[in-house]
Amino acid sequence: MDLIRKAKYLVGGRIIKTGIAVFLTVMICEWLNWPAMFAAITAIITIEPTAANSIKKAFVRFPAAAIGAAYSIAFNVVLGDHSYTYALVAIATIMTCHKLRLNEGTLVATLTGVAMISTVHDHFIASFFIRLGATSIGLLVSTLVNLFVMSPNYSPAILNKIRDLFLETGDFIESRGLEVVNLHSKTNRNESRSWFQKLMKNIEAIEVLCRYQKEEWKYHRFSRQDMRTFHYEYKKLNILRQILYHAGNLLTISNQKVKVSEKNKDLVVEIVRSIKDILHHQQYEIETSHFEKINRVTELFWDRKPDHCDSHHCFAPETVIFYELISISDLLEELNHIQSLELRHQKLYQKE
């Protein structure tokens, strides 16, 4: 097991599990004197990021594989081993799996059906059940390997990725803040738009990992502290998504249309840099000076807010900037509160 753990860090846990599943599958098939190719193909495809996915999809892949094998036998009996037989088996298998909503098993079914054509020339019924049995072994072994060997724990990766994303979001807000008030910045508006899209994709990738982690808890034990940490990190991720939405709204403002006085321009720059410092801080601490600056911006916002608004463009670009900075600041307060609760629970857990 120590050797497996070391290999995990070199080539990845999922690759190692695939190799183990294929090895065990082929060994069992050789012991039964069954063709191992179909079982090995199934074992490779069935390894999923989580045990939950493997178990769930196994119930779909087994009947799908049976469909592929059945079509292979049927077309082979009628047409023989010809090029058009392969095409017809593939088409019929894909269509049937789609109609029966067995989409997760389409690949296994098609590979099984096509691979059987050249290997079956007699004893069709026996061949059907042997191939189906070999496929079942591949499904079962890979699912068990996924369940018991190197159980994935996505929490450390989630924590590190969220922390990195907070740092990058702070950099993005500072950069776009300087852009929007027409000060020197490392990026232009198009580059900022690409940067923002990358940040949103990173959030989506982290949410996939969060979903995987929740699914793993159905089949593996985790400590209460691990679940609590995950709970708080997921809350932070939701806050981060909202912060990015407001930061993304700054991209809708044309730099040429922004007219900000020098005094207010300095205030905007101070706030975006203060926001960056908060997002870069390990505990997301907020200095008193930040609240003072936000109070000044809030006063400016209410002074410039029109009493009546009959169109979508009633807010001046400067007013929109103020609003987004105020909204981000409110979210930072919530983020700081979540971090404080997490630290308090950690101290209580350590005392226990």
Short mmCIF file of C-alpha atoms in Angstrom, two decimals:
data_model
loop_
_atom_site.label_atom_id
_atom_site.label_comp_id
_atom_site.label_asym_id
_atom_site.label_seq_id
_atom_site.Cartn_x
_atom_site.Cartn_y
_atom_site.Cartn_z
CA MET A 1 0.00 0.00 0.00
CA ASP A 2 2.93 2.35 0.68
CA LEU A 3 4.15 1.72 -2.86
CA ILE A 4 0.68 2.54 -4.22
CA ARG A 5 0.55 5.78 -2.22
CA LYS A 6 3.93 6.86 -3.59
CA ALA A 7 2.86 6.03 -7.14
CA LYS A 8 -0.33 8.05 -6.62
CA TYR A 9 1.66 11.27 -6.27
CA LEU A 10 3.76 10.46 -9.35
CA VAL A 11 1.11 9.48 -11.91
CA GLY A 12 -2.26 10.15 -10.25
CA GLY A 13 -4.69 8.05 -8.26
CA ARG A 14 -7.16 7.48 -11.07
CA ILE A 15 -4.47 6.13 -13.39
CA ILE A 16 -3.20 3.77 -10.71
CA LYS A 17 -6.74 2.53 -10.01
CA THR A 18 -7.30 1.94 -13.73
CA GLY A 19 -4.15 -0.17 -13.89
CA ILE A 20 -5.18 -2.20 -10.82
CA ALA A 21 -8.68 -2.74 -12.19
CA VAL A 22 -7.39 -3.93 -15.58
CA PHE A 23 -4.84 -6.25 -13.95
CA LEU A 24 -7.42 -7.90 -11.68
CA THR A 25 -10.01 -8.10 -14.45
CA VAL A 26 -7.66 -9.81 -16.91
CA MET A 27 -6.40 -12.18 -14.20
CA ILE A 28 -9.96 -13.30 -13.37
CA CYS A 29 -10.84 -13.74 -17.07
CA GLU A 30 -7.71 -15.84 -17.64
CA TRP A 31 -8.63 -18.00 -14.66
CA LEU A 32 -12.10 -18.54 -16.16
CA ASN A 33 -10.58 -19.04 -19.63
CA TRP A 34 -12.68 -16.17 -21.00
CA PRO A 35 -11.47 -13.53 -23.52
CA ALA A 36 -10.12 -10.65 -21.47
CA MET A 37 -10.31 -7.90 -24.10
CA PHE A 38 -13.97 -6.97 -23.49
CA ALA A 39 -13.53 -7.01 -19.73
CA ALA A 40 -10.38 -4.86 -19.91
CA ILE A 41 -12.09 -2.29 -22.16
CA THR A 42 -15.00 -2.07 -19.71
CA ALA A 43 -12.68 -1.77 -16.69
CA ILE A 44 -10.82 1.12 -18.29
CA ILE A 45 -13.99 3.04 -19.16
CA THR A 46 -15.77 2.37 -15.86
CA ILE A 47 -13.21 4.04 -13.56
CA GLU A 48 -14.91 7.30 -12.57
CA PRO A 49 -13.79 10.26 -10.41
CA THR A 50 -15.99 8.98 -7.56
CA ALA A 51 -17.22 5.61 -6.32
CA ALA A 52 -20.78 6.94 -6.46
CA ASN A 53 -20.47 7.59 -10.19
CA SER A 54 -19.03 4.12 -10.83
CA ILE A 55 -21.88 2.40 -8.99
CA LYS A 56 -24.54 4.55 -10.59
CA LYS A 57 -23.22 4.13 -14.13
CA ALA A 58 -22.58 0.40 -13.74
CA PHE A 59 -26.35 -0.16 -13.65
CA VAL A 60 -26.58 1.65 -16.99
CA ARG A 61 -23.52 0.13 -18.65
CA PHE A 62 -24.45 -3.49 -18.05
CA PRO A 63 -27.74 -3.47 -20.03
CA ALA A 64 -26.11 -1.25 -22.65
CA ALA A 65 -23.29 -3.79 -23.10
CA ALA A 66 -25.89 -6.54 -23.44
CA ILE A 67 -27.55 -4.55 -26.25
CA GLY A 68 -24.22 -4.11 -28.07
CA ALA A 69 -23.40 -7.81 -27.75
CA ALA A 70 -26.88 -8.82 -28.96
CA TYR A 71 -26.65 -6.61 -32.06
CA SER A 72 -23.17 -7.97 -32.79
CA ILE A 73 -24.41 -11.57 -32.71
CA ALA A 74 -27.54 -10.78 -34.73
CA PHE A 75 -25.80 -8.88 -37.54
CA ASN A 76 -22.92 -11.37 -37.57
CA VAL A 77 -25.31 -14.28 -38.08
CA VAL A 78 -27.16 -12.53 -40.92
CA LEU A 79 -24.38 -10.60 -42.68
CA GLY A 80 -21.11 -12.13 -41.56
CA ASP A 81 -17.84 -10.30 -40.87
CA HIS A 82 -17.90 -7.38 -43.32
CA SER A 83 -17.20 -3.63 -43.17
CA TYR A 84 -20.91 -2.73 -43.32
CA THR A 85 -21.58 -5.09 -40.38
CA TYR A 86 -19.39 -2.93 -38.14
CA ALA A 87 -21.20 0.21 -39.24
CA LEU A 88 -24.67 -1.29 -38.75
CA VAL A 89 -23.80 -2.65 -35.28
CA ALA A 90 -22.44 0.73 -34.21
CA ILE A 91 -25.46 2.65 -35.56
CA ALA A 92 -28.03 0.24 -34.12
CA THR A 93 -26.32 0.17 -30.70
CA ILE A 94 -26.04 3.95 -30.42
CA MET A 95 -29.65 4.51 -31.53
CA THR A 96 -31.04 1.91 -29.12
CA CYS A 97 -29.03 3.21 -26.16
CA HIS A 98 -30.20 6.74 -26.94
CA LYS A 99 -33.85 5.66 -27.19
CA LEU A 100 -33.63 3.73 -23.90
CA ARG A 101 -31.77 6.63 -22.22
CA LEU A 102 -28.69 4.52 -21.59
CA ASN A 103 -26.37 7.29 -22.78
CA GLU A 104 -23.74 6.64 -20.09
CA GLY A 105 -23.35 3.11 -21.44
CA THR A 106 -23.24 3.93 -25.15
CA LEU A 107 -19.45 3.85 -25.41
CA VAL A 108 -19.10 0.50 -23.62
CA ALA A 109 -21.95 -0.97 -25.64
CA THR A 110 -20.58 0.18 -29.01
CA LEU A 111 -17.04 -1.00 -28.27
CA THR A 112 -18.33 -4.36 -27.07
CA GLY A 113 -20.55 -4.83 -30.13
CA VAL A 114 -17.91 -3.83 -32.68
CA ALA A 115 -15.09 -5.82 -31.01
CA MET A 116 -17.20 -9.01 -30.95
CA ILE A 117 -17.76 -9.14 -34.72
CA SER A 118 -14.31 -10.43 -35.63
CA THR A 119 -14.08 -12.87 -32.71
CA VAL A 120 -17.39 -14.74 -33.01
CA HIS A 121 -17.97 -17.18 -35.86
CA ASP A 122 -19.83 -20.05 -34.16
CA HIS A 123 -21.50 -20.95 -30.84
CA PHE A 124 -23.23 -17.59 -30.95
CA ILE A 125 -25.39 -17.99 -27.84
CA ALA A 126 -22.46 -19.22 -25.70
CA SER A 127 -20.28 -16.39 -27.05
CA PHE A 128 -22.96 -13.84 -26.16
CA PHE A 129 -23.09 -14.92 -22.51
CA ILE A 130 -19.31 -15.27 -22.21
CA ARG A 131 -18.73 -11.76 -23.59
CA LEU A 132 -21.46 -10.38 -21.38
CA GLY A 133 -19.96 -12.17 -18.38
CA ALA A 134 -16.51 -10.75 -19.15
CA THR A 135 -18.00 -7.27 -19.42
CA SER A 136 -19.74 -7.78 -16.08
CA ILE A 137 -16.42 -8.73 -14.48
CA GLY A 138 -14.87 -5.51 -15.82
CA LEU A 139 -17.75 -3.46 -14.41
CA LEU A 140 -17.68 -5.17 -11.03
CA VAL A 141 -13.92 -5.13 -10.52
CA SER A 142 -13.48 -1.48 -11.56
CA THR A 143 -16.37 -0.41 -9.32
CA LEU A 144 -14.91 -2.27 -6.32
CA VAL A 145 -11.44 -0.84 -6.99
CA ASN A 146 -12.92 2.65 -7.20
CA LEU A 147 -14.77 2.03 -3.94
CA PHE A 148 -11.99 0.54 -1.80
CA VAL A 149 -8.63 1.49 -3.32
CA MET A 150 -7.27 5.00 -2.68
CA SER A 151 -10.59 6.63 -1.78
CA PRO A 152 -10.41 10.14 -3.23
CA ASN A 153 -10.42 13.11 -0.88
CA TYR A 154 -11.00 16.31 -2.84
CA SER A 155 -11.11 18.64 0.19
CA PRO A 156 -7.40 19.64 0.18
CA ALA A 157 -7.55 20.45 -3.55
CA ILE A 158 -10.77 22.42 -3.06
CA LEU A 159 -9.28 24.43 -0.21
CA ASN A 160 -6.10 25.28 -2.16
CA LYS A 161 -7.96 26.16 -5.36
CA ILE A 162 -10.42 28.43 -3.51
CA ARG A 163 -7.56 30.23 -1.77
CA ASP A 164 -5.72 30.75 -5.08
CA LEU A 165 -8.91 32.01 -6.67
CA PHE A 166 -9.40 34.60 -3.93
CA LEU A 167 -5.87 35.87 -4.58
CA GLU A 168 -6.47 36.08 -8.32
CA THR A 169 -9.86 37.75 -7.84
CA GLY A 170 -8.18 40.44 -5.72
CA ASP A 171 -5.68 41.06 -8.51
CA PHE A 172 -8.48 41.20 -11.09
CA ILE A 173 -10.55 43.74 -9.12
CA GLU A 174 -7.54 46.00 -8.62
CA SER A 175 -6.59 45.79 -12.30
CA ARG A 176 -10.11 46.49 -13.57
CA GLY A 177 -10.57 49.28 -11.03
CA LEU A 178 -7.50 51.05 -12.36
CA GLU A 179 -8.67 50.52 -15.93
CA VAL A 180 -12.15 51.86 -15.39
CA VAL A 181 -10.91 55.18 -13.95
CA ASN A 182 -8.40 55.45 -16.82
CA LEU A 183 -5.26 54.91 -14.78
CA HIS A 184 -2.27 52.79 -15.74
CA SER A 185 -3.08 49.07 -15.58
CA LYS A 186 -1.38 45.83 -16.66
CA THR A 187 -4.40 44.88 -18.80
CA ASN A 188 -6.93 46.39 -21.19
CA ARG A 189 -10.69 45.78 -21.29
CA ASN A 190 -10.51 42.76 -23.65
CA GLU A 191 -7.79 41.14 -21.57
CA SER A 192 -9.84 41.74 -18.44
CA ARG A 193 -12.86 40.10 -20.07
CA SER A 194 -10.79 37.00 -20.87
CA TRP A 195 -9.41 37.04 -17.34
CA PHE A 196 -12.91 37.21 -15.89
CA GLN A 197 -14.10 34.29 -18.02
CA LYS A 198 -11.13 32.24 -16.84
CA LEU A 199 -12.00 32.99 -13.19
CA MET A 200 -15.62 31.91 -13.73
CA LYS A 201 -14.45 28.66 -15.36
CA ASN A 202 -12.21 28.02 -12.37
CA ILE A 203 -15.20 28.43 -10.04
CA GLU A 204 -17.18 25.92 -12.10
CA ALA A 205 -14.25 23.47 -11.92
CA ILE A 206 -14.13 23.80 -8.13
CA GLU A 207 -17.88 23.24 -7.90
CA VAL A 208 -17.41 19.96 -9.81
CA LEU A 209 -14.85 18.89 -7.18
CA CYS A 210 -17.31 19.88 -4.44
CA ARG A 211 -19.96 17.69 -6.02
CA TYR A 212 -17.51 14.80 -6.18
CA GLN A 213 -16.66 15.25 -2.50
CA LYS A 214 -20.33 15.22 -1.47
CA GLU A 215 -20.85 12.00 -3.43
CA GLU A 216 -17.84 10.36 -1.78
CA TRP A 217 -19.36 10.93 1.65
CA LYS A 218 -22.14 8.48 0.76
CA TYR A 219 -19.65 5.61 0.68
CA HIS A 220 -16.71 6.63 2.87
CA ARG A 221 -16.36 7.93 6.39
CA PHE A 222 -15.06 11.40 7.08
CA SER A 223 -14.59 13.20 10.37
CA ARG A 224 -17.00 15.83 11.55
CA GLN A 225 -14.21 18.39 11.32
CA ASP A 226 -13.59 17.52 7.65
CA MET A 227 -17.26 18.01 6.85
CA ARG A 228 -17.37 21.29 8.77
CA THR A 229 -14.29 22.60 6.93
CA PHE A 230 -15.84 21.64 3.60
CA HIS A 231 -19.09 23.38 4.64
CA TYR A 232 -17.28 26.66 5.31
CA GLU A 233 -15.16 26.45 2.18
CA TYR A 234 -18.27 25.92 0.09
CA LYS A 235 -19.83 29.02 1.67
CA LYS A 236 -16.70 30.99 0.79
CA LEU A 237 -16.94 29.73 -2.78
CA ASN A 238 -20.51 31.04 -3.05
CA ILE A 239 -19.38 34.42 -1.70
CA LEU A 240 -16.53 34.44 -4.22
CA ARG A 241 -18.94 33.77 -7.07
CA GLN A 242 -21.07 36.77 -6.01
CA ILE A 243 -17.99 38.98 -5.70
CA LEU A 244 -16.98 38.01 -9.22
CA TYR A 245 -20.44 38.81 -10.56
CA HIS A 246 -20.15 42.35 -9.21
CA ALA A 247 -16.56 42.66 -10.42
CA GLY A 248 -17.73 41.42 -13.83
CA ASN A 249 -20.30 44.23 -13.96
CA LEU A 250 -17.38 46.65 -14.11
CA LEU A 251 -16.59 45.15 -17.53
CA THR A 252 -19.87 46.54 -18.90
CA ILE A 253 -18.63 50.07 -18.29
CA SER A 254 -16.86 51.72 -21.19
CA ASN A 255 -13.61 53.32 -20.06
CA GLN A 256 -14.15 56.26 -22.40
CA LYS A 257 -17.51 57.14 -20.83
CA VAL A 258 -16.26 57.28 -17.24
CA LYS A 259 -15.83 60.80 -15.93
CA VAL A 260 -14.54 60.79 -12.38
CA SER A 261 -13.06 63.72 -10.52
CA GLU A 262 -9.45 63.38 -9.38
CA LYS A 263 -10.58 63.21 -5.76
CA ASN A 264 -13.08 60.40 -6.43
CA LYS A 265 -10.62 58.67 -8.74
CA ASP A 266 -8.13 58.44 -5.87
CA LEU A 267 -10.90 57.10 -3.63
CA VAL A 268 -11.81 54.34 -6.14
CA VAL A 269 -8.16 53.34 -6.45
CA GLU A 270 -7.75 53.20 -2.67
CA ILE A 271 -10.85 50.99 -2.33
CA VAL A 272 -9.94 48.49 -5.06
CA ARG A 273 -6.49 48.16 -3.51
CA SER A 274 -8.06 47.74 -0.09
CA ILE A 275 -10.35 45.02 -1.52
CA LYS A 276 -7.31 43.30 -2.97
CA ASP A 277 -5.54 43.40 0.42
CA ILE A 278 -8.59 41.86 2.13
CA LEU A 279 -8.87 39.05 -0.42
CA HIS A 280 -5.13 38.40 -0.09
CA HIS A 281 -5.27 38.29 3.70
CA GLN A 282 -5.23 34.81 5.22
CA GLN A 283 -8.20 35.59 7.49
CA TYR A 284 -9.88 38.19 5.21
CA GLU A 285 -9.49 40.86 7.89
CA ILE A 286 -10.99 44.27 7.15
CA GLU A 287 -9.22 47.40 8.40
CA THR A 288 -11.16 50.31 9.88
CA SER A 289 -9.82 52.53 7.09
CA HIS A 290 -11.67 50.37 4.54
CA PHE A 291 -15.02 51.02 6.25
CA GLU A 292 -14.28 54.74 6.28
CA LYS A 293 -13.63 54.72 2.53
CA ILE A 294 -16.78 52.69 1.84
CA ASN A 295 -18.83 55.13 3.92
CA ARG A 296 -17.54 57.98 1.77
CA VAL A 297 -18.41 56.08 -1.42
CA THR A 298 -21.87 55.25 -0.05
CA GLU A 299 -22.53 58.96 0.53
CA LEU A 300 -21.37 59.73 -3.01
CA PHE A 301 -23.62 56.99 -4.38
CA TRP A 302 -26.74 58.31 -2.69
CA ASP A 303 -25.91 61.87 -3.74
CA ARG A 304 -25.71 60.79 -7.38
CA LYS A 305 -28.62 58.32 -7.36
CA PRO A 306 -31.52 59.79 -9.42
CA ASP A 307 -34.89 60.16 -7.71
CA HIS A 308 -36.74 58.80 -10.74
CA CYS A 309 -35.49 56.34 -13.31
CA ASP A 310 -37.38 55.62 -16.53
CA SER A 311 -34.65 53.81 -18.49
CA HIS A 312 -31.86 51.29 -18.10
CA HIS A 313 -29.27 54.02 -18.44
CA CYS A 314 -30.33 56.29 -15.59
CA PHE A 315 -27.17 55.55 -13.60
CA ALA A 316 -23.99 57.31 -14.67
CA PRO A 317 -20.91 55.06 -15.06
CA GLU A 318 -19.39 56.66 -11.97
CA THR A 319 -22.50 55.75 -9.93
CA VAL A 320 -22.35 52.15 -11.18
CA ILE A 321 -18.72 51.92 -10.06
CA PHE A 322 -19.67 53.14 -6.59
CA TYR A 323 -22.54 50.64 -6.37
CA GLU A 324 -20.39 47.66 -7.35
CA LEU A 325 -17.67 48.60 -4.86
CA ILE A 326 -20.26 48.91 -2.08
CA SER A 327 -21.75 45.52 -3.00
CA ILE A 328 -18.33 43.85 -3.02
CA SER A 329 -17.56 45.38 0.36
CA ASP A 330 -20.79 43.98 1.83
CA LEU A 331 -19.79 40.52 0.59
CA LEU A 332 -16.34 40.93 2.13
CA GLU A 333 -17.97 41.55 5.51
CA GLU A 334 -19.94 38.34 5.09
CA LEU A 335 -16.77 36.51 4.07
CA ASN A 336 -14.97 37.78 7.16
CA HIS A 337 -17.88 36.64 9.32
CA ILE A 338 -17.75 33.11 7.82
CA GLN A 339 -13.99 32.97 8.40
CA SER A 340 -14.46 34.03 12.05
CA LEU A 341 -17.06 31.31 12.61
CA GLU A 342 -14.77 28.71 11.07
CA LEU A 343 -11.86 29.72 13.33
CA ARG A 344 -14.12 29.62 16.38
CA HIS A 345 -15.30 26.10 15.53
CA GLN A 346 -11.73 24.98 14.92
CA LYS A 347 -10.71 26.15 18.39
CA LEU A 348 -13.69 24.37 19.96
CA TYR A 349 -12.83 21.19 18.08
CA GLN A 350 -9.21 21.34 19.26
CA LYS A 351 -10.38 21.68 22.89
CA GLU A 352 -12.57 18.60 22.51
#
